[in-house]
Amino acid sequence: MSSCLYVKCVWAFYLFSSWVPTLLFAQGADPYLPVKAVNLGNWLVTEGWMKPELFAGIPNQDLLDGTQVQFMSTKLQKYLAAENGGGTDVVANRTSPSGWETFRLWRINKSTFNLRVFNKQFFGLENQGKGNKVVSVLNSPGNSETFQIAKPGLVTADYGGSGWDDNNPSVFQMKIVRTLQGEYQITNGYGPDRAPQVMQDHWNAYITNEDFRFLSSNGLNAVRIPVGWWIASDPTPPKPFVGGSLKALDNAFTWAQNNGMKIIVDLHAVQGSQNGNDHSGTRDGFQEWGDSNIQD
């Protein structure tokens, strides 16, 4: 980790940690108070803005889970929309896009996806693929809710005519309006074959004992380490998360002890996502923590 960590930005308490000072002071006189801490972000919970190159090896890295896209018919110059935000037909009659015209990707592999609509149903063919209308009525995706995006920017559908030019009504221009770069995106993006090694290499190199020694020698006496809910199931967390973050946290406790420091463990990502942001481990940006039906 770069020595730029030494900058005097004590981030220690910006999320879910307002209780920490009270807890520490309640222990009575403590030689480690006051706490002088730094946040070790992007180590055990991925936040892509802090190290975007972590995502560089993912195929179609602009089409990760939670990417929000809009589709405009090149012939009609109208946007696809889930009527009423979902629960009924999908139409192509909107002149300007908003929430109902925005779809969130669930990535199956580099070119195969489900599309989730505003009210959390999935875009697909009616009657489990046996109908001839496009609808958004199912809460869980199946084969009829699974689509391929052949290349970024262009989406095509079955059409009996000839050619795929801009005058074809079944050709849609795809616009990406938002992306996510969190733990779900990086692990599902690399997939089960590559993600374990990518994450292990990151955990091993991003924070080391040398960083704890450097921090301690420059007057800091604690670190705050964000963790995700999946760490409780290590070494076999639910897919697509990968094992190994608990061992990295164990290493941190050893390094802290060796360098006379304390650790504040911050539950930074809860199951279902507490806020829909990258750091919450969300799949698609919906806030579902506390919902009775959390999409795993």
Short mmCIF file of C-alpha atoms in Angstrom, two decimals:
data_model
loop_
_atom_site.label_atom_id
_atom_site.label_comp_id
_atom_site.label_asym_id
_atom_site.label_seq_id
_atom_site.Cartn_x
_atom_site.Cartn_y
_atom_site.Cartn_z
CA MET A 1 0.00 0.00 0.00
CA SER A 2 1.31 3.46 -0.88
CA SER A 3 2.63 5.74 1.83
CA CYS A 4 -0.05 8.21 0.77
CA LEU A 5 -2.04 6.52 3.53
CA TYR A 6 -0.20 8.85 5.89
CA VAL A 7 -2.25 11.87 4.87
CA LYS A 8 -4.00 13.27 7.89
CA CYS A 9 -7.49 12.20 6.91
CA VAL A 10 -8.84 10.29 9.85
CA TRP A 11 -11.85 8.68 8.16
CA ALA A 12 -12.49 6.40 11.06
CA PHE A 13 -16.17 6.97 11.64
CA TYR A 14 -18.05 7.83 8.45
CA LEU A 15 -20.47 4.87 8.24
CA PHE A 16 -22.06 2.60 10.82
CA SER A 17 -19.53 3.60 13.44
CA SER A 18 -21.05 6.41 15.49
CA TRP A 19 -21.36 3.90 18.31
CA VAL A 20 -17.65 3.13 18.41
CA PRO A 21 -16.43 6.06 20.54
CA THR A 22 -19.16 5.39 23.12
CA LEU A 23 -18.22 1.72 23.27
CA LEU A 24 -14.54 2.46 23.76
CA PHE A 25 -14.99 5.17 26.38
CA ALA A 26 -17.37 2.92 28.32
CA GLN A 27 -14.41 0.66 29.04
CA GLY A 28 -12.95 3.30 31.35
CA ALA A 29 -9.42 4.63 31.27
CA ASP A 30 -7.72 3.18 28.21
CA PRO A 31 -4.18 3.97 27.08
CA TYR A 32 -5.33 3.71 23.45
CA LEU A 33 -7.69 6.67 23.79
CA PRO A 34 -8.10 8.97 22.07
CA VAL A 35 -8.28 6.84 18.93
CA LYS A 36 -6.15 8.03 16.04
CA ALA A 37 -7.22 5.80 13.18
CA VAL A 38 -7.28 5.46 9.44
CA ASN A 39 -9.82 3.56 7.33
CA LEU A 40 -8.50 0.61 5.30
CA GLY A 41 -11.06 0.94 2.52
CA ASN A 42 -11.11 -1.29 -0.56
CA TRP A 43 -9.26 -4.10 1.19
CA LEU A 44 -11.84 -6.63 2.40
CA VAL A 45 -14.80 -4.86 0.78
CA THR A 46 -14.16 -3.82 -2.81
CA GLU A 47 -14.76 -0.20 -3.80
CA GLY A 48 -13.75 0.11 -7.43
CA TRP A 49 -13.23 3.87 -7.42
CA MET A 50 -10.26 3.37 -5.12
CA LYS A 51 -8.49 0.88 -7.40
CA PRO A 52 -10.31 0.58 -10.75
CA GLU A 53 -7.49 -1.46 -12.28
CA LEU A 54 -8.71 -4.44 -10.21
CA PHE A 55 -11.49 -4.79 -12.77
CA ALA A 56 -9.25 -4.52 -15.83
CA GLY A 57 -9.12 -8.26 -16.56
CA ILE A 58 -12.90 -8.81 -16.62
CA PRO A 59 -14.36 -9.48 -20.09
CA ASN A 60 -17.01 -6.89 -21.00
CA GLN A 61 -16.17 -5.00 -17.82
CA ASP A 62 -18.68 -2.26 -18.70
CA LEU A 63 -21.49 -4.82 -18.43
CA LEU A 64 -21.21 -5.96 -14.83
CA ASP A 65 -24.01 -6.72 -12.39
CA GLY A 66 -26.07 -3.65 -11.61
CA THR A 67 -25.16 -1.75 -14.75
CA GLN A 68 -28.19 0.39 -15.61
CA VAL A 69 -29.05 0.53 -19.30
CA GLN A 70 -31.67 2.11 -21.53
CA PHE A 71 -32.75 0.89 -24.97
CA MET A 72 -33.89 3.13 -27.82
CA SER A 73 -35.32 1.78 -31.07
CA THR A 74 -33.12 3.13 -33.87
CA LYS A 75 -36.10 3.24 -36.24
CA LEU A 76 -38.83 4.53 -33.93
CA GLN A 77 -36.55 6.72 -31.80
CA LYS A 78 -38.56 5.54 -28.78
CA TYR A 79 -37.36 3.97 -25.55
CA LEU A 80 -38.31 0.59 -24.13
CA ALA A 81 -40.28 0.93 -20.91
CA ALA A 82 -41.72 -1.40 -18.29
CA GLU A 83 -45.29 -0.13 -18.02
CA ASN A 84 -46.10 1.04 -14.47
CA GLY A 85 -42.52 0.22 -13.56
CA GLY A 86 -43.17 -3.53 -13.90
CA GLY A 87 -45.85 -6.15 -13.45
CA THR A 88 -47.28 -5.88 -16.96
CA ASP A 89 -46.18 -5.29 -20.58
CA VAL A 90 -42.93 -3.86 -21.87
CA VAL A 91 -43.51 -1.25 -24.59
CA ALA A 92 -41.40 0.92 -26.91
CA ASN A 93 -43.22 4.24 -26.93
CA ARG A 94 -41.37 6.64 -24.63
CA THR A 95 -39.74 9.77 -26.02
CA SER A 96 -37.47 10.31 -23.02
CA PRO A 97 -36.04 7.86 -20.48
CA SER A 98 -36.48 7.77 -16.71
CA GLY A 99 -36.89 5.04 -14.09
CA TRP A 100 -39.39 2.88 -15.99
CA GLU A 101 -37.13 3.01 -19.05
CA THR A 102 -34.06 1.86 -17.14
CA PHE A 103 -33.07 -1.80 -16.73
CA ARG A 104 -30.51 -3.31 -14.35
CA LEU A 105 -28.28 -6.13 -15.51
CA TRP A 106 -27.82 -9.41 -13.73
CA ARG A 107 -24.73 -10.93 -15.30
CA ILE A 108 -24.71 -14.68 -15.97
CA ASN A 109 -21.53 -14.64 -18.02
CA LYS A 110 -19.72 -12.12 -20.20
CA SER A 111 -22.50 -11.98 -22.80
CA THR A 112 -25.62 -13.39 -21.10
CA PHE A 113 -27.84 -11.38 -18.78
CA ASN A 114 -31.15 -10.93 -17.01
CA LEU A 115 -32.72 -7.47 -16.96
CA ARG A 116 -34.48 -6.24 -13.81
CA VAL A 117 -37.00 -3.41 -14.00
CA PHE A 118 -37.98 -0.54 -11.73
CA ASN A 119 -40.33 -2.60 -9.54
CA LYS A 120 -37.84 -5.51 -9.38
CA GLN A 121 -39.51 -7.90 -11.82
CA PHE A 122 -37.59 -9.35 -14.76
CA PHE A 123 -37.88 -8.50 -18.44
CA GLY A 124 -38.88 -11.57 -20.52
CA LEU A 125 -41.29 -13.28 -22.88
CA GLU A 126 -44.79 -13.94 -21.57
CA ASN A 127 -45.99 -17.40 -20.53
CA GLN A 128 -42.45 -18.59 -19.79
CA GLY A 129 -41.33 -17.95 -23.35
CA LYS A 130 -44.37 -19.43 -25.07
CA GLY A 131 -46.08 -16.12 -25.76
CA ASN A 132 -45.32 -13.38 -28.25
CA LYS A 133 -45.27 -10.36 -25.95
CA VAL A 134 -42.45 -8.95 -23.88
CA VAL A 135 -43.47 -8.46 -20.26
CA SER A 136 -41.99 -7.84 -16.81
CA VAL A 137 -44.03 -10.00 -14.44
CA LEU A 138 -41.75 -12.57 -12.80
CA ASN A 139 -39.83 -11.96 -9.57
CA SER A 140 -37.21 -14.60 -10.40
CA PRO A 141 -35.58 -15.02 -13.82
CA GLY A 142 -35.67 -18.16 -15.94
CA ASN A 143 -34.74 -19.08 -19.51
CA SER A 144 -37.35 -16.75 -20.99
CA GLU A 145 -35.86 -13.85 -19.00
CA THR A 146 -32.31 -14.52 -20.24
CA PHE A 147 -30.79 -12.51 -23.08
CA GLN A 148 -27.51 -12.13 -24.89
CA ILE A 149 -25.83 -8.83 -25.62
CA ALA A 150 -23.59 -9.54 -28.60
CA LYS A 151 -21.56 -6.36 -28.25
CA PRO A 152 -21.82 -3.20 -26.18
CA GLY A 153 -24.05 -0.55 -27.66
CA LEU A 154 -26.31 -2.68 -29.84
CA VAL A 155 -29.12 -5.07 -28.93
CA THR A 156 -31.09 -7.07 -31.50
CA ALA A 157 -34.23 -9.17 -31.34
CA ASP A 158 -35.75 -11.79 -33.66
CA TYR A 159 -37.14 -10.17 -36.77
CA GLY A 160 -38.35 -11.70 -40.04
CA GLY A 161 -37.00 -8.94 -42.27
CA SER A 162 -33.59 -8.69 -43.87
CA GLY A 163 -30.62 -6.74 -42.59
CA TRP A 164 -29.82 -5.16 -39.26
CA ASP A 165 -29.56 -1.47 -40.14
CA ASP A 166 -31.02 1.49 -38.27
CA ASN A 167 -34.34 1.16 -40.10
CA ASN A 168 -34.99 -2.23 -38.57
CA PRO A 169 -37.56 -1.84 -35.74
CA SER A 170 -35.96 -4.64 -33.72
CA VAL A 171 -32.58 -2.94 -33.41
CA PHE A 172 -32.09 -0.94 -30.21
CA GLN A 173 -29.29 1.38 -29.26
CA MET A 174 -28.13 0.63 -25.71
CA LYS A 175 -27.00 3.43 -23.42
CA ILE A 176 -25.21 2.77 -20.14
CA VAL A 177 -26.35 5.27 -17.51
CA ARG A 178 -24.76 3.89 -14.34
CA THR A 179 -22.27 1.21 -13.33
CA LEU A 180 -21.31 -0.48 -10.07
CA GLN A 181 -17.85 -1.63 -8.99
CA GLY A 182 -18.25 -3.52 -5.74
CA GLU A 183 -17.50 -6.95 -4.32
CA TYR A 184 -20.38 -8.61 -6.18
CA GLN A 185 -19.31 -7.10 -9.49
CA ILE A 186 -15.67 -8.10 -9.25
CA THR A 187 -16.24 -11.67 -8.06
CA ASN A 188 -19.10 -12.43 -10.45
CA GLY A 189 -17.29 -10.63 -13.26
CA TYR A 190 -14.16 -12.75 -13.00
CA GLY A 191 -16.23 -15.84 -12.26
CA PRO A 192 -15.52 -18.86 -10.04
CA ASP A 193 -12.38 -19.90 -11.92
CA ARG A 194 -10.49 -16.59 -11.72
CA ALA A 195 -12.04 -14.61 -8.86
CA PRO A 196 -10.46 -16.58 -5.96
CA GLN A 197 -6.92 -15.93 -7.18
CA VAL A 198 -7.59 -12.30 -8.13
CA MET A 199 -9.02 -11.55 -4.70
CA GLN A 200 -6.32 -13.48 -2.84
CA ASP A 201 -3.59 -11.57 -4.68
CA HIS A 202 -5.33 -8.30 -3.83
CA TRP A 203 -5.73 -9.14 -0.13
CA ASN A 204 -2.10 -10.25 0.13
CA ALA A 205 -0.64 -7.14 -1.49
CA TYR A 206 -2.99 -4.26 -0.70
CA ILE A 207 -2.43 -4.18 3.08
CA THR A 208 0.58 -5.78 4.80
CA ASN A 209 2.38 -5.79 8.13
CA GLU A 210 4.61 -3.02 6.76
CA ASP A 211 1.60 -0.74 6.50
CA PHE A 212 0.73 -1.32 10.17
CA ARG A 213 4.34 -0.62 11.13
CA PHE A 214 4.31 2.59 9.09
CA LEU A 215 1.03 3.77 10.62
CA SER A 216 2.16 3.01 14.16
CA SER A 217 5.47 4.80 13.67
CA ASN A 218 3.60 7.90 12.53
CA GLY A 219 1.35 8.22 15.55
CA LEU A 220 -1.75 6.22 14.62
CA ASN A 221 -2.96 3.71 17.18
CA ALA A 222 -5.89 2.03 15.38
CA VAL A 223 -7.28 1.08 12.00
CA ARG A 224 -10.87 0.69 10.86
CA ILE A 225 -11.45 -2.33 8.62
CA PRO A 226 -14.70 -2.55 6.62
CA VAL A 227 -15.99 -6.11 6.15
CA GLY A 228 -18.94 -7.62 4.30
CA TRP A 229 -21.64 -9.90 5.67
CA TRP A 230 -20.24 -12.85 3.68
CA ILE A 231 -17.12 -12.96 5.86
CA ALA A 232 -19.18 -14.79 8.50
CA SER A 233 -19.46 -17.75 6.10
CA ASP A 234 -15.77 -17.88 5.22
CA PRO A 235 -14.11 -19.97 3.81
CA THR A 236 -17.18 -20.92 1.73
CA PRO A 237 -19.34 -17.79 1.43
CA PRO A 238 -22.40 -17.70 -0.82
CA LYS A 239 -21.59 -17.31 -4.51
CA PRO A 240 -20.22 -15.28 -6.16
CA PHE A 241 -18.23 -14.14 -3.10
CA VAL A 242 -15.01 -16.04 -2.52
CA GLY A 243 -13.28 -17.28 0.60
CA GLY A 244 -10.18 -15.81 2.17
CA SER A 245 -11.19 -12.46 3.61
CA LEU A 246 -11.48 -13.87 7.15
CA LYS A 247 -7.88 -15.09 7.01
CA ALA A 248 -6.83 -11.62 5.88
CA LEU A 249 -8.70 -10.11 8.84
CA ASP A 250 -6.97 -12.57 11.17
CA ASN A 251 -3.64 -11.38 9.77
CA ALA A 252 -4.64 -7.80 10.51
CA PHE A 253 -5.24 -8.62 14.18
CA THR A 254 -1.78 -10.17 14.39
CA TRP A 255 -0.15 -7.17 12.70
CA ALA A 256 -2.05 -4.77 14.96
CA GLN A 257 -0.94 -6.63 18.07
CA ASN A 258 2.66 -6.70 16.88
CA ASN A 259 2.60 -2.95 16.34
CA GLY A 260 0.66 -1.89 19.44
CA MET A 261 -2.53 -0.97 17.58
CA LYS A 262 -6.26 -1.61 17.89
CA ILE A 263 -8.78 -2.62 15.22
CA ILE A 264 -12.29 -1.28 14.67
CA VAL A 265 -14.25 -3.84 12.62
CA ASP A 266 -16.95 -2.12 10.56
CA LEU A 267 -19.84 -4.13 9.08
CA HIS A 268 -19.78 -2.13 5.87
CA ALA A 269 -22.01 -4.33 3.70
CA VAL A 270 -25.15 -6.10 4.93
CA GLN A 271 -27.07 -8.80 3.10
CA GLY A 272 -29.42 -7.23 0.58
CA SER A 273 -27.52 -3.90 0.69
CA GLN A 274 -28.19 -1.09 3.13
CA ASN A 275 -27.96 1.70 0.57
CA GLY A 276 -27.51 0.33 -2.96
CA ASN A 277 -23.96 1.66 -3.30
CA ASP A 278 -20.88 -0.22 -4.51
CA HIS A 279 -19.42 -0.71 -1.03
CA SER A 280 -22.60 -2.41 0.25
CA GLY A 281 -22.03 -5.62 -1.73
CA THR A 282 -25.18 -5.01 -3.77
CA ARG A 283 -25.85 -6.93 -6.95
CA ASP A 284 -27.91 -4.35 -8.79
CA GLY A 285 -28.18 -1.20 -6.70
CA PHE A 286 -31.54 -1.90 -5.04
CA GLN A 287 -31.66 -1.42 -1.27
CA GLU A 288 -33.12 -4.71 -0.01
CA TRP A 289 -31.70 -5.11 3.49
CA GLY A 290 -34.67 -5.86 5.70
CA ASP A 291 -36.96 -6.89 2.87
CA SER A 292 -38.72 -10.20 3.50
CA ASN A 293 -37.45 -11.50 0.15
CA ILE A 294 -33.76 -10.73 -0.30
CA GLN A 295 -32.41 -11.76 -3.69
CA ASP A 296 -29.19 -13.67 -2.95
#
